[in-house]
CSV table of C-alpha atoms in Angstrom, one decimal:
chain,number,residue,atom,x,y,z
A,368,MET,CA,-8.5,-34.2,0.9
A,369,LYS,CA,-11.7,-35.1,-0.6
A,370,GLY,CA,-12.4,-33.1,-4.2
A,371,SER,CA,-9.4,-30.6,-3.6
A,372,LYS,CA,-7.5,-29.6,-6.5
A,373,SER,CA,-4.1,-27.9,-6.4
A,374,VAL,CA,-2.8,-24.6,-8.0
A,375,SER,CA,0.9,-23.1,-8.8
A,376,ILE,CA,1.6,-20.3,-10.0
A,377,ILE,CA,5.6,-19.5,-10.3
A,378,GLY,CA,6.3,-16.0,-10.4
A,379,GLY,CA,10.1,-15.9,-10.0
A,380,ALA,CA,12.2,-18.9,-11.1
A,381,ASP,CA,11.2,-20.8,-14.2
A,382,GLY,CA,10.7,-24.8,-12.7
A,383,PRO,CA,13.4,-26.9,-14.0
A,384,THR,CA,11.6,-29.8,-13.7
A,385,SER,CA,8.1,-29.4,-15.4
A,386,ILE,CA,7.5,-31.5,-18.4
A,387,PHE,CA,4.4,-32.2,-20.2
A,388,LEU,CA,3.6,-35.3,-22.3
A,389,ALA,CA,1.1,-35.6,-24.8
A,390,GLY,CA,-0.2,-37.7,-28.0
A,391,LYS,CA,-1.2,-36.9,-31.3
A,392,LEU,CA,-2.0,-33.2,-31.8
A,393,LYS,CA,-5.4,-32.8,-32.5
A,394,LYS,CA,-7.8,-30.0,-33.8
A,395,LYS,CA,-9.1,-28.5,-30.1
A,396,PRO,CA,-13.0,-28.7,-30.1
A,397,TRP,CA,-14.9,-25.5,-30.7
A,398,LYS,CA,-15.8,-25.2,-26.7
A,399,GLU,CA,-12.2,-25.0,-26.2
A,400,ARG,CA,-11.4,-23.0,-29.0
A,401,VAL,CA,-14.7,-20.1,-27.3
A,402,ARG,CA,-12.7,-20.8,-24.0
A,403,GLN,CA,-9.6,-19.4,-25.6
A,404,CYS,CA,-10.9,-16.9,-27.5
A,405,ILE,CA,-13.0,-15.3,-24.3
A,406,TYR,CA,-9.8,-15.5,-21.9
A,407,LYS,CA,-7.4,-13.2,-24.7
A,408,PHE,CA,-10.2,-11.5,-24.2
A,409,ARG,CA,-10.2,-10.8,-20.5
A,410,ARG,CA,-6.0,-10.8,-21.1
A,411,ARG,CA,-6.7,-7.1,-23.1
A,412,ARG,CA,-9.0,-6.0,-21.1
A,413,VAL,CA,-6.9,-6.6,-18.0
A,414,LYS,CA,-4.0,-5.0,-19.8
A,415,LYS,CA,-5.7,-1.9,-20.2
A,416,SER,CA,-6.8,-1.5,-16.4
A,417,ILE,CA,-3.1,-2.0,-15.2
A,418,CYS,CA,-1.4,1.1,-13.4
A,419,ALA,CA,2.0,1.1,-12.2
A,420,SER,CA,1.8,0.6,-8.6
A,421,ALA,CA,4.8,-1.4,-7.2
A,422,HIS,CA,5.6,-2.8,-3.8
A,423,SER,CA,8.8,-4.6,-2.8
A,424,LEU,CA,8.8,-8.4,-1.5
A,425,GLU,CA,9.3,-7.7,1.9
A,426,GLU,CA,6.4,-5.2,1.7
A,427,VAL,CA,4.5,-8.0,0.5
A,428,VAL,CA,5.7,-10.0,3.1
A,429,ASP,CA,4.4,-7.6,5.8
A,430,TYR,CA,1.3,-7.2,4.1
A,431,ALA,CA,0.0,-10.8,3.7
A,432,MET,CA,1.3,-11.3,7.6
A,433,LYS,CA,-0.7,-8.2,8.9
A,434,LYS,CA,-4.7,-9.1,6.4
A,435,TYR,CA,-3.8,-12.7,6.5
A,436,CYS,CA,-2.1,-14.4,9.2
A,437,ALA,CA,0.7,-15.6,7.0
A,438,VAL,CA,3.5,-17.3,9.2
A,439,GLU,CA,7.1,-18.1,7.8
A,440,ILE,CA,7.6,-21.8,7.6
A,441,PRO,CA,11.7,-22.9,9.8
A,442,LYS,CA,13.7,-23.8,7.4
A,443,THR,CA,14.3,-27.1,9.2
A,444,GLN,CA,11.3,-28.3,7.9
A,445,GLN,CA,11.4,-31.3,4.9
A,446,LYS,CA,8.7,-29.1,3.0
A,447,TYR,CA,11.5,-26.6,3.2
A,448,ILE,CA,13.9,-28.7,2.3
A,449,GLU,CA,13.0,-29.4,-0.7
A,450,GLN,CA,11.7,-26.3,-2.4
A,451,TYR,CA,14.5,-24.6,-1.4
A,452,ALA,CA,16.4,-27.8,-3.1
A,453,SER,CA,14.0,-27.2,-6.4
A,454,ALA,CA,14.6,-23.6,-6.5
A,455,LYS,CA,18.6,-23.7,-6.5
A,456,GLU,CA,18.0,-25.9,-9.3
A,457,GLY,CA,16.1,-23.8,-11.6
A,458,LEU,CA,18.4,-21.2,-10.7
A,459,ILE,CA,21.7,-22.8,-11.4
A,460,ILE,CA,20.2,-23.7,-14.5
A,461,LYS,CA,19.4,-20.3,-16.0
A,462,HIS,CA,22.1,-18.2,-14.3
A,463,ARG,CA,24.6,-20.9,-13.7
A,464,PRO,CA,24.5,-23.3,-16.9
A,465,GLN,CA,28.2,-23.5,-16.9
A,466,LEU,CA,28.3,-25.3,-13.7
A,467,LEU,CA,26.7,-28.3,-15.1
A,468,SER,CA,28.9,-29.8,-17.8
A,469,GLY,CA,26.9,-29.7,-20.4
A,470,MET,CA,23.6,-30.8,-18.9
A,471,GLY,CA,21.9,-27.0,-18.3
A,472,GLU,CA,19.5,-27.6,-21.2
A,473,ILE,CA,18.1,-31.1,-21.8
A,474,GLU,CA,16.1,-31.2,-25.0
A,475,ARG,CA,13.1,-32.8,-25.8
A,476,PRO,CA,13.2,-35.3,-27.8
A,477,GLU,CA,11.8,-35.1,-31.4
A,478,VAL,CA,9.9,-38.1,-31.2
A,479,LEU,CA,8.2,-38.6,-27.6
A,480,ASN,CA,7.2,-42.2,-26.4
A,481,GLU,CA,7.6,-44.0,-23.6
A,482,GLU,CA,11.6,-45.3,-24.0
A,483,THR,CA,12.6,-41.4,-25.1
A,484,ALA,CA,10.3,-39.8,-22.2
A,485,ARG,CA,11.8,-42.4,-19.8
A,486,GLU,CA,15.5,-41.4,-21.1
A,487,MET,CA,14.5,-37.8,-20.6
A,488,PHE,CA,13.8,-38.2,-17.2
A,489,ARG,CA,16.8,-40.4,-16.4
A,490,GLN,CA,18.9,-37.4,-17.8
A,491,ILE,CA,17.1,-35.0,-15.5
A,492,GLN,CA,17.3,-37.1,-12.3
A,493,ILE,CA,21.4,-36.6,-13.3
A,494,ARG,CA,21.1,-33.1,-13.5
A,495,SER,CA,18.8,-33.0,-10.1
A,496,GLU,CA,21.7,-34.8,-8.5
A,497,LEU,CA,24.7,-32.9,-10.0
A,498,ILE,CA,23.3,-29.8,-9.0
A,499,ALA,CA,22.3,-31.3,-5.4
A,500,GLN,CA,26.5,-31.5,-4.8
A,501,ILE,CA,26.9,-28.1,-5.7
A,502,PRO,CA,27.6,-26.0,-3.1
A,503,ASP,CA,25.0,-23.2,-1.6
A,504,ASP,CA,27.9,-20.3,-1.7
A,505,GLU,CA,27.8,-20.8,-6.0
A,506,ILE,CA,24.2,-19.2,-6.0
A,507,ALA,CA,24.0,-17.4,-2.9
A,508,MET,CA,20.3,-17.3,-2.0
A,509,ASP,CA,17.7,-15.5,0.3
A,510,PHE,CA,14.6,-17.9,0.0
A,511,HIS,CA,11.8,-18.1,2.7
A,512,ILE,CA,8.5,-20.0,2.6
A,513,TYR,CA,5.2,-18.3,4.3
A,514,GLU,CA,2.0,-19.6,5.0
A,515,ILE,CA,-1.4,-18.6,5.6
A,516,ARG,CA,-4.2,-21.2,6.4
A,517,THR,CA,-7.6,-21.2,5.9
A,518,GLU,CA,-10.5,-23.8,7.3
A,519,ARG,CA,-10.1,-25.7,4.6
A,520,GLY,CA,-7.2,-24.9,2.5
A,521,TRP,CA,-3.7,-23.6,2.4
A,522,MET,CA,-1.7,-21.4,0.5
A,523,GLU,CA,2.2,-20.7,0.4
A,524,MET,CA,4.2,-18.2,-0.7
A,525,GLU,CA,8.1,-19.1,-1.8
A,526,ILE,CA,10.1,-16.0,-2.0
A,527,ASP,CA,13.5,-15.4,-2.7
A,528,TYR,CA,14.9,-11.3,-1.7
A,529,ARG,CA,18.1,-11.7,-3.6
A,530,TRP,CA,16.7,-12.9,-7.2
A,531,ASP,CA,13.4,-11.3,-6.9
A,532,ILE,CA,11.2,-14.9,-6.5
A,533,PHE,CA,7.8,-14.8,-6.1
A,534,GLY,CA,5.5,-18.1,-6.4
A,535,ILE,CA,2.6,-18.8,-5.2
A,536,SER,CA,0.5,-22.3,-4.7
A,537,TYR,CA,-2.6,-23.0,-2.6
A,538,SER,CA,-4.8,-26.0,-2.5
A,539,GLY,CA,-7.9,-26.8,-0.6
A,540,ASP,CA,-12.3,-27.8,-1.4
A,541,LYS,CA,-14.0,-26.5,-4.4
A,542,LYS,CA,-15.4,-23.8,-1.8
A,543,SER,CA,-12.4,-22.7,-0.6
A,544,MET,CA,-10.3,-22.8,-3.5
A,545,LYS,CA,-12.5,-19.4,-4.6
A,546,ALA,CA,-11.6,-17.7,-1.1
A,547,LEU,CA,-8.0,-19.0,-2.0
A,548,LYS,CA,-8.1,-17.3,-5.5
A,549,GLU,CA,-9.4,-14.2,-4.2
A,550,ILE,CA,-6.1,-14.2,-1.6
A,551,VAL,CA,-3.9,-14.9,-4.2
A,552,LYS,CA,-5.1,-12.2,-6.5
A,553,ASP,CA,-4.7,-9.9,-4.1
A,554,LEU,CA,-1.5,-10.3,-3.2
A,555,TYR,CA,-0.2,-10.0,-6.8
A,556,LEU,CA,-1.8,-6.9,-7.3
A,557,TYR,CA,-0.1,-5.5,-4.2
A,558,TYR,CA,2.7,-6.6,-5.4
A,559,GLY,CA,2.1,-4.4,-8.6
A,560,VAL,CA,4.3,-3.8,-11.3
A,561,SER,CA,6.0,-0.8,-12.3
A,562,ASP,CA,6.3,1.7,-15.3
A,563,GLU,CA,9.4,-0.3,-16.3
A,564,ASP,CA,7.5,-3.3,-15.9
A,565,ILE,CA,4.9,-2.1,-18.3
A,566,LYS,CA,6.8,-0.4,-20.8
A,567,ASN,CA,9.0,-3.9,-21.3
A,568,GLU,CA,6.6,-6.6,-20.4
A,569,THR,CA,8.5,-7.8,-18.2
A,570,LYS,CA,8.0,-11.7,-16.2
A,571,ARG,CA,6.3,-10.1,-13.2
A,572,TYR,CA,3.9,-7.5,-15.4
A,573,SER,CA,2.8,-10.9,-17.5
A,574,SER,CA,2.8,-13.0,-14.3
A,575,LEU,CA,0.2,-10.5,-12.7
A,576,ILE,CA,-2.0,-10.5,-16.3
A,577,THR,CA,-1.9,-13.9,-15.9
A,578,MET,CA,-3.7,-14.1,-12.5
A,579,LEU,CA,-5.5,-11.7,-13.4
A,580,SER,CA,-7.1,-12.6,-16.4
A,581,SER,CA,-8.1,-16.4,-15.1
A,582,LYS,CA,-11.8,-17.0,-13.6
């Protein structure tokens, strides 16, 4: 899609294969420093505005279906199969690393170059293949994907009711991205946080603050 971009926000499991490669560290330009200051200011303002009002994942899905015509993606679709495998991988790395024969955590090399990066990706691939062979009942899941489509964009909610995973990804052209982002904010606000989330600054709380602080 011409002019499109994609944003992915994970609210539940940690992504197992997200790696960012960078060159030598440079001092950030002043415009970037100004943007960071503005973002930090927005975060402080958002934190002050947050009130406890939490809903369950089941209630969020029902809300999305009624308000935005969300539909569930069949578990036979390739998209579901791939994202289920990714969610399973993240959960096993985080909660059952003993199943991975010492490969639960792959350290980032001290010197990052083409050779060390290639080796790191090789280890990640080996780990992924190992996880794919682990029976699903080793880490029981209740994983679902719900899709919302607009004229020029789409959105997916990745949810696991057993592990309290709530993730959203969306994509579209420049015009539809603005509308989609408002839907994302609405869904995160509806999901909300509890008094305990606010008190302990849980991941659910942090995800809400990050979403509401972004432009």
